[in-house]
CSV table of C-alpha atoms in Angstrom, one decimal:
chain,number,residue,atom,x,y,z
A,1,MET,CA,-73.1,-35.1,-36.9
A,2,SER,CA,-72.1,-36.9,-39.9
A,3,VAL,CA,-68.3,-37.4,-41.1
A,4,ASN,CA,-69.6,-37.1,-44.5
A,5,GLY,CA,-68.4,-34.2,-46.4
A,6,LYS,CA,-65.9,-33.6,-43.7
A,7,ARG,CA,-62.1,-33.5,-43.6
A,8,ILE,CA,-60.5,-35.6,-41.2
A,9,GLY,CA,-56.7,-35.8,-40.1
A,10,PHE,CA,-55.6,-39.3,-39.1
A,11,GLY,CA,-52.5,-39.6,-37.2
A,12,LEU,CA,-50.8,-43.2,-36.8
A,13,THR,CA,-48.1,-43.8,-34.3
A,14,GLY,CA,-46.0,-46.5,-33.5
A,15,SER,CA,-48.2,-49.1,-32.0
A,16,HIS,CA,-47.4,-51.6,-34.9
A,17,CYS,CA,-49.7,-54.4,-33.4
A,18,THR,CA,-53.0,-52.8,-33.7
A,19,TYR,CA,-53.2,-51.4,-37.1
A,20,ASP,CA,-55.0,-54.8,-38.2
A,21,GLU,CA,-57.4,-52.9,-36.1
A,22,VAL,CA,-57.4,-49.4,-37.1
A,23,PHE,CA,-57.2,-49.7,-40.7
A,24,PRO,CA,-61.0,-51.3,-40.8
A,25,GLU,CA,-62.0,-47.9,-39.6
A,26,ILE,CA,-60.4,-45.3,-41.7
A,27,GLU,CA,-62.0,-47.3,-44.3
A,28,LYS,CA,-65.1,-46.8,-42.5
A,29,LEU,CA,-64.7,-42.9,-42.7
A,30,VAL,CA,-63.7,-43.0,-45.8
A,31,HIS,CA,-67.1,-45.4,-46.9
A,32,ALA,CA,-68.7,-42.5,-44.7
A,33,GLY,CA,-68.1,-40.3,-47.1
A,34,ALA,CA,-64.9,-38.3,-45.0
A,35,GLU,CA,-62.2,-36.9,-47.0
A,36,VAL,CA,-59.2,-38.7,-44.9
A,37,LEU,CA,-55.7,-37.3,-44.8
A,38,PRO,CA,-53.3,-39.3,-43.5
A,39,VAL,CA,-50.9,-38.6,-40.9
A,40,VAL,CA,-47.7,-40.7,-39.9
A,41,THR,CA,-44.7,-40.7,-37.2
A,42,HIS,CA,-41.0,-41.3,-38.2
A,43,THR,CA,-41.6,-44.9,-36.3
A,44,VAL,CA,-44.3,-45.7,-38.8
A,45,LYS,CA,-42.8,-45.1,-42.0
A,46,ASN,CA,-39.7,-46.5,-41.2
A,47,THR,CA,-40.0,-49.5,-39.1
A,48,ASP,CA,-40.0,-52.9,-39.9
A,49,THR,CA,-42.1,-55.3,-37.3
A,50,ARG,CA,-43.5,-58.8,-37.3
A,51,PHE,CA,-46.6,-57.2,-37.9
A,52,GLY,CA,-45.3,-55.3,-41.7
A,53,LYS,CA,-43.0,-53.4,-43.1
A,54,GLY,CA,-43.6,-49.6,-42.6
A,55,GLU,CA,-43.4,-48.6,-46.3
A,56,ASP,CA,-46.3,-51.5,-47.0
A,57,TRP,CA,-48.4,-49.4,-44.2
A,58,ILE,CA,-47.9,-46.5,-46.3
A,59,GLU,CA,-48.7,-47.7,-49.2
A,60,ARG,CA,-52.0,-49.1,-47.5
A,61,ILE,CA,-52.9,-45.9,-45.9
A,62,GLU,CA,-52.0,-44.0,-49.2
A,63,GLU,CA,-54.3,-46.4,-51.5
A,64,LEU,CA,-57.4,-46.8,-48.9
A,65,THR,CA,-57.7,-42.7,-48.2
A,66,GLY,CA,-56.6,-41.4,-52.0
A,67,ASN,CA,-54.0,-39.2,-50.3
A,68,LYS,CA,-50.5,-39.1,-50.0
A,69,VAL,CA,-49.4,-39.3,-46.5
A,70,ILE,CA,-48.1,-36.4,-43.9
A,71,ASP,CA,-44.9,-37.1,-42.9
A,72,THR,CA,-43.4,-34.3,-41.3
A,73,ILE,CA,-43.4,-31.1,-38.9
A,74,VAL,CA,-43.5,-28.9,-42.2
A,75,LYS,CA,-45.9,-30.5,-43.9
A,76,ALA,CA,-48.6,-31.1,-41.1
A,77,GLU,CA,-48.3,-27.6,-39.6
A,78,PRO,CA,-50.9,-26.3,-42.6
A,79,LEU,CA,-53.6,-28.4,-41.3
A,80,GLY,CA,-54.4,-25.2,-39.1
A,81,PRO,CA,-54.2,-22.1,-40.7
A,82,LYS,CA,-54.5,-22.9,-44.3
A,83,ILE,CA,-56.1,-27.0,-44.7
A,84,PRO,CA,-58.1,-26.9,-41.7
A,85,LEU,CA,-59.7,-29.9,-40.6
A,86,ASP,CA,-63.1,-30.7,-39.1
A,87,CYS,CA,-61.8,-33.5,-36.6
A,88,MET,CA,-57.5,-34.8,-36.3
A,89,VAL,CA,-57.9,-38.3,-34.9
A,90,ILE,CA,-54.7,-40.4,-33.6
A,91,ALA,CA,-55.2,-44.1,-33.5
A,92,PRO,CA,-53.6,-46.0,-32.3
A,93,LEU,CA,-51.7,-43.4,-29.9
A,94,THR,CA,-49.0,-44.8,-28.1
A,95,GLY,CA,-47.9,-44.1,-24.3
A,96,ASN,CA,-44.9,-41.9,-26.1
A,97,SER,CA,-46.7,-39.8,-27.9
A,98,LEU,CA,-49.6,-39.2,-24.9
A,99,SER,CA,-46.8,-37.9,-22.7
A,100,LYS,CA,-45.5,-35.5,-25.3
A,101,PHE,CA,-48.7,-34.1,-26.3
A,102,ALA,CA,-50.0,-34.2,-22.6
A,103,ASN,CA,-46.7,-32.1,-22.6
A,104,ALA,CA,-47.2,-29.7,-25.2
A,105,MET,CA,-44.4,-31.5,-27.2
A,106,THR,CA,-44.6,-31.0,-30.7
A,107,ASP,CA,-41.9,-33.4,-32.3
A,108,SER,CA,-43.7,-35.0,-35.0
A,109,PRO,CA,-46.0,-34.5,-37.6
A,110,VAL,CA,-49.0,-36.1,-35.9
A,111,LEU,CA,-48.5,-34.0,-32.3
A,112,MET,CA,-48.5,-31.2,-35.0
A,113,ALA,CA,-51.4,-31.9,-37.0
A,114,ALA,CA,-53.3,-32.4,-33.0
A,115,LYS,CA,-51.4,-28.8,-32.0
A,116,ALA,CA,-53.1,-27.1,-35.4
A,117,THR,CA,-56.7,-29.0,-34.5
A,118,LEU,CA,-56.7,-27.4,-31.0
A,119,ARG,CA,-55.8,-24.1,-32.5
A,120,ASN,CA,-58.8,-23.8,-34.6
A,121,ARG,CA,-60.9,-25.5,-32.0
A,122,LYS,CA,-61.7,-28.3,-33.4
A,123,PRO,CA,-61.9,-32.2,-31.7
A,124,VAL,CA,-59.2,-34.3,-31.6
A,125,VAL,CA,-60.0,-37.5,-31.2
A,126,LEU,CA,-57.3,-40.2,-29.5
A,127,GLY,CA,-57.4,-44.1,-29.5
A,128,ILE,CA,-54.6,-45.2,-27.0
A,129,SER,CA,-53.2,-48.1,-27.2
A,130,THR,CA,-49.9,-48.2,-24.2
A,131,ASN,CA,-48.8,-50.3,-21.5
A,132,ASP,CA,-48.2,-47.8,-18.9
A,133,ALA,CA,-51.7,-45.9,-19.2
A,134,LEU,CA,-52.2,-47.1,-15.8
A,135,GLY,CA,-48.4,-46.8,-14.6
A,136,LEU,CA,-46.5,-43.3,-14.7
A,137,ASN,CA,-49.3,-42.1,-18.3
A,138,GLY,CA,-51.3,-42.3,-15.5
A,139,VAL,CA,-51.0,-38.9,-14.8
A,140,ASN,CA,-50.9,-37.5,-18.8
A,141,LEU,CA,-53.5,-39.4,-19.8
A,142,MET,CA,-56.0,-37.8,-17.0
A,143,ARG,CA,-54.4,-34.6,-18.7
A,144,LEU,CA,-55.8,-35.3,-21.8
A,145,MET,CA,-58.8,-36.4,-20.6
A,146,ALA,CA,-59.4,-33.0,-19.0
A,147,THR,CA,-58.5,-30.7,-21.8
A,148,LYS,CA,-61.1,-28.9,-24.0
A,149,ASN,CA,-61.6,-30.5,-27.6
A,150,ILE,CA,-59.7,-34.0,-26.7
A,151,TYR,CA,-62.2,-36.9,-26.9
A,152,PHE,CA,-61.7,-40.4,-26.8
A,153,ILE,CA,-62.3,-43.6,-28.3
A,154,PRO,CA,-63.3,-45.3,-25.3
A,155,TYR,CA,-60.8,-47.6,-23.7
A,156,GLY,CA,-60.1,-50.7,-21.2
A,157,GLN,CA,-57.7,-52.9,-20.2
A,158,ASP,CA,-56.6,-55.6,-22.7
A,159,ASP,CA,-54.4,-58.4,-20.8
A,160,PRO,CA,-55.3,-57.3,-17.0
A,161,ILE,CA,-53.5,-60.3,-15.5
A,162,LYS,CA,-50.1,-60.1,-17.5
A,163,LYS,CA,-50.2,-56.2,-18.3
A,164,PRO,CA,-52.2,-54.5,-15.3
A,165,ASN,CA,-51.3,-51.2,-16.3
A,166,SER,CA,-52.0,-51.2,-20.2
A,167,LEU,CA,-55.0,-49.9,-21.9
A,168,VAL,CA,-56.4,-50.0,-25.4
A,169,ALA,CA,-59.2,-48.4,-27.1
A,170,ARG,CA,-62.2,-50.6,-28.6
A,171,MET,CA,-61.4,-49.2,-32.3
A,172,SER,CA,-64.4,-50.4,-33.4
A,173,LEU,CA,-66.3,-47.3,-31.5
A,174,LEU,CA,-63.9,-44.9,-33.6
A,175,LEU,CA,-66.6,-43.8,-36.0
A,176,ASP,CA,-69.0,-42.8,-33.3
A,177,THR,CA,-66.5,-41.1,-31.1
A,178,VAL,CA,-66.1,-38.8,-34.5
A,179,GLU,CA,-69.4,-38.4,-34.8
A,180,ALA,CA,-70.0,-37.6,-31.5
A,181,ALA,CA,-66.6,-35.5,-31.1
A,182,MET,CA,-67.9,-33.0,-33.8
A,183,ASN,CA,-71.4,-32.1,-31.6
A,184,GLY,CA,-69.0,-31.4,-28.8
A,185,GLU,CA,-69.8,-34.6,-26.8
A,186,GLN,CA,-67.7,-37.5,-25.2
A,187,ILE,CA,-69.1,-40.8,-26.7
A,188,GLN,CA,-70.1,-43.0,-22.8
A,189,PRO,CA,-69.4,-44.7,-21.5
A,190,VAL,CA,-65.7,-44.1,-21.7
A,191,LEU,CA,-64.4,-47.0,-19.7
A,192,VAL,CA,-65.2,-50.6,-21.6
A,193,GLU,CA,-63.9,-54.1,-20.9
A,194,ARG,CA,-61.8,-54.4,-23.3
A,195,TYR,CA,-60.5,-57.7,-22.8
A,196,LYS,CA,-63.8,-59.4,-23.0
A,197,ASP,CA,-64.0,-57.3,-27.1
A,198,GLN,CA,-61.6,-59.9,-27.8
């Protein structure tokens, strides 16, 4: 299913090193005709790192999508009943937010938007970026993998030698994953040799 004319929520969490891979994918959604509503966590908005300042990332995503960021739980809640989404994307999804989502802890605008979307029985697409997906967070990853209306951008180990528990999505497959998810299908294969995509 094409994203043209669809309303897509796009959640960013605090994997700052992944933003440069994600923003071109947001641009693809916009160019494909989607209305993209950006949703950010407190960490995204208020943290400055070697990868950039929070305020600069906010300015960039607002300019790219033409919409103001949704940055509070109160602002995100209407994405269920009043402003329904055709699909909600979270990319990058940190291990912290992944574990909270898997355990029904709705403590950020991004997770509220995802919960609201699931309530409407619409797809939520996840692009993971976490150092512990093959460690303690593995149980949370598998719980979400087995949950109805949740789909994954294909992922793999980004550095199996130095970071053997780390998994990162192949963000270049984001648009394809969203289109498949809106048809109720998980793009395959889910497990890819991510480190060879560098």
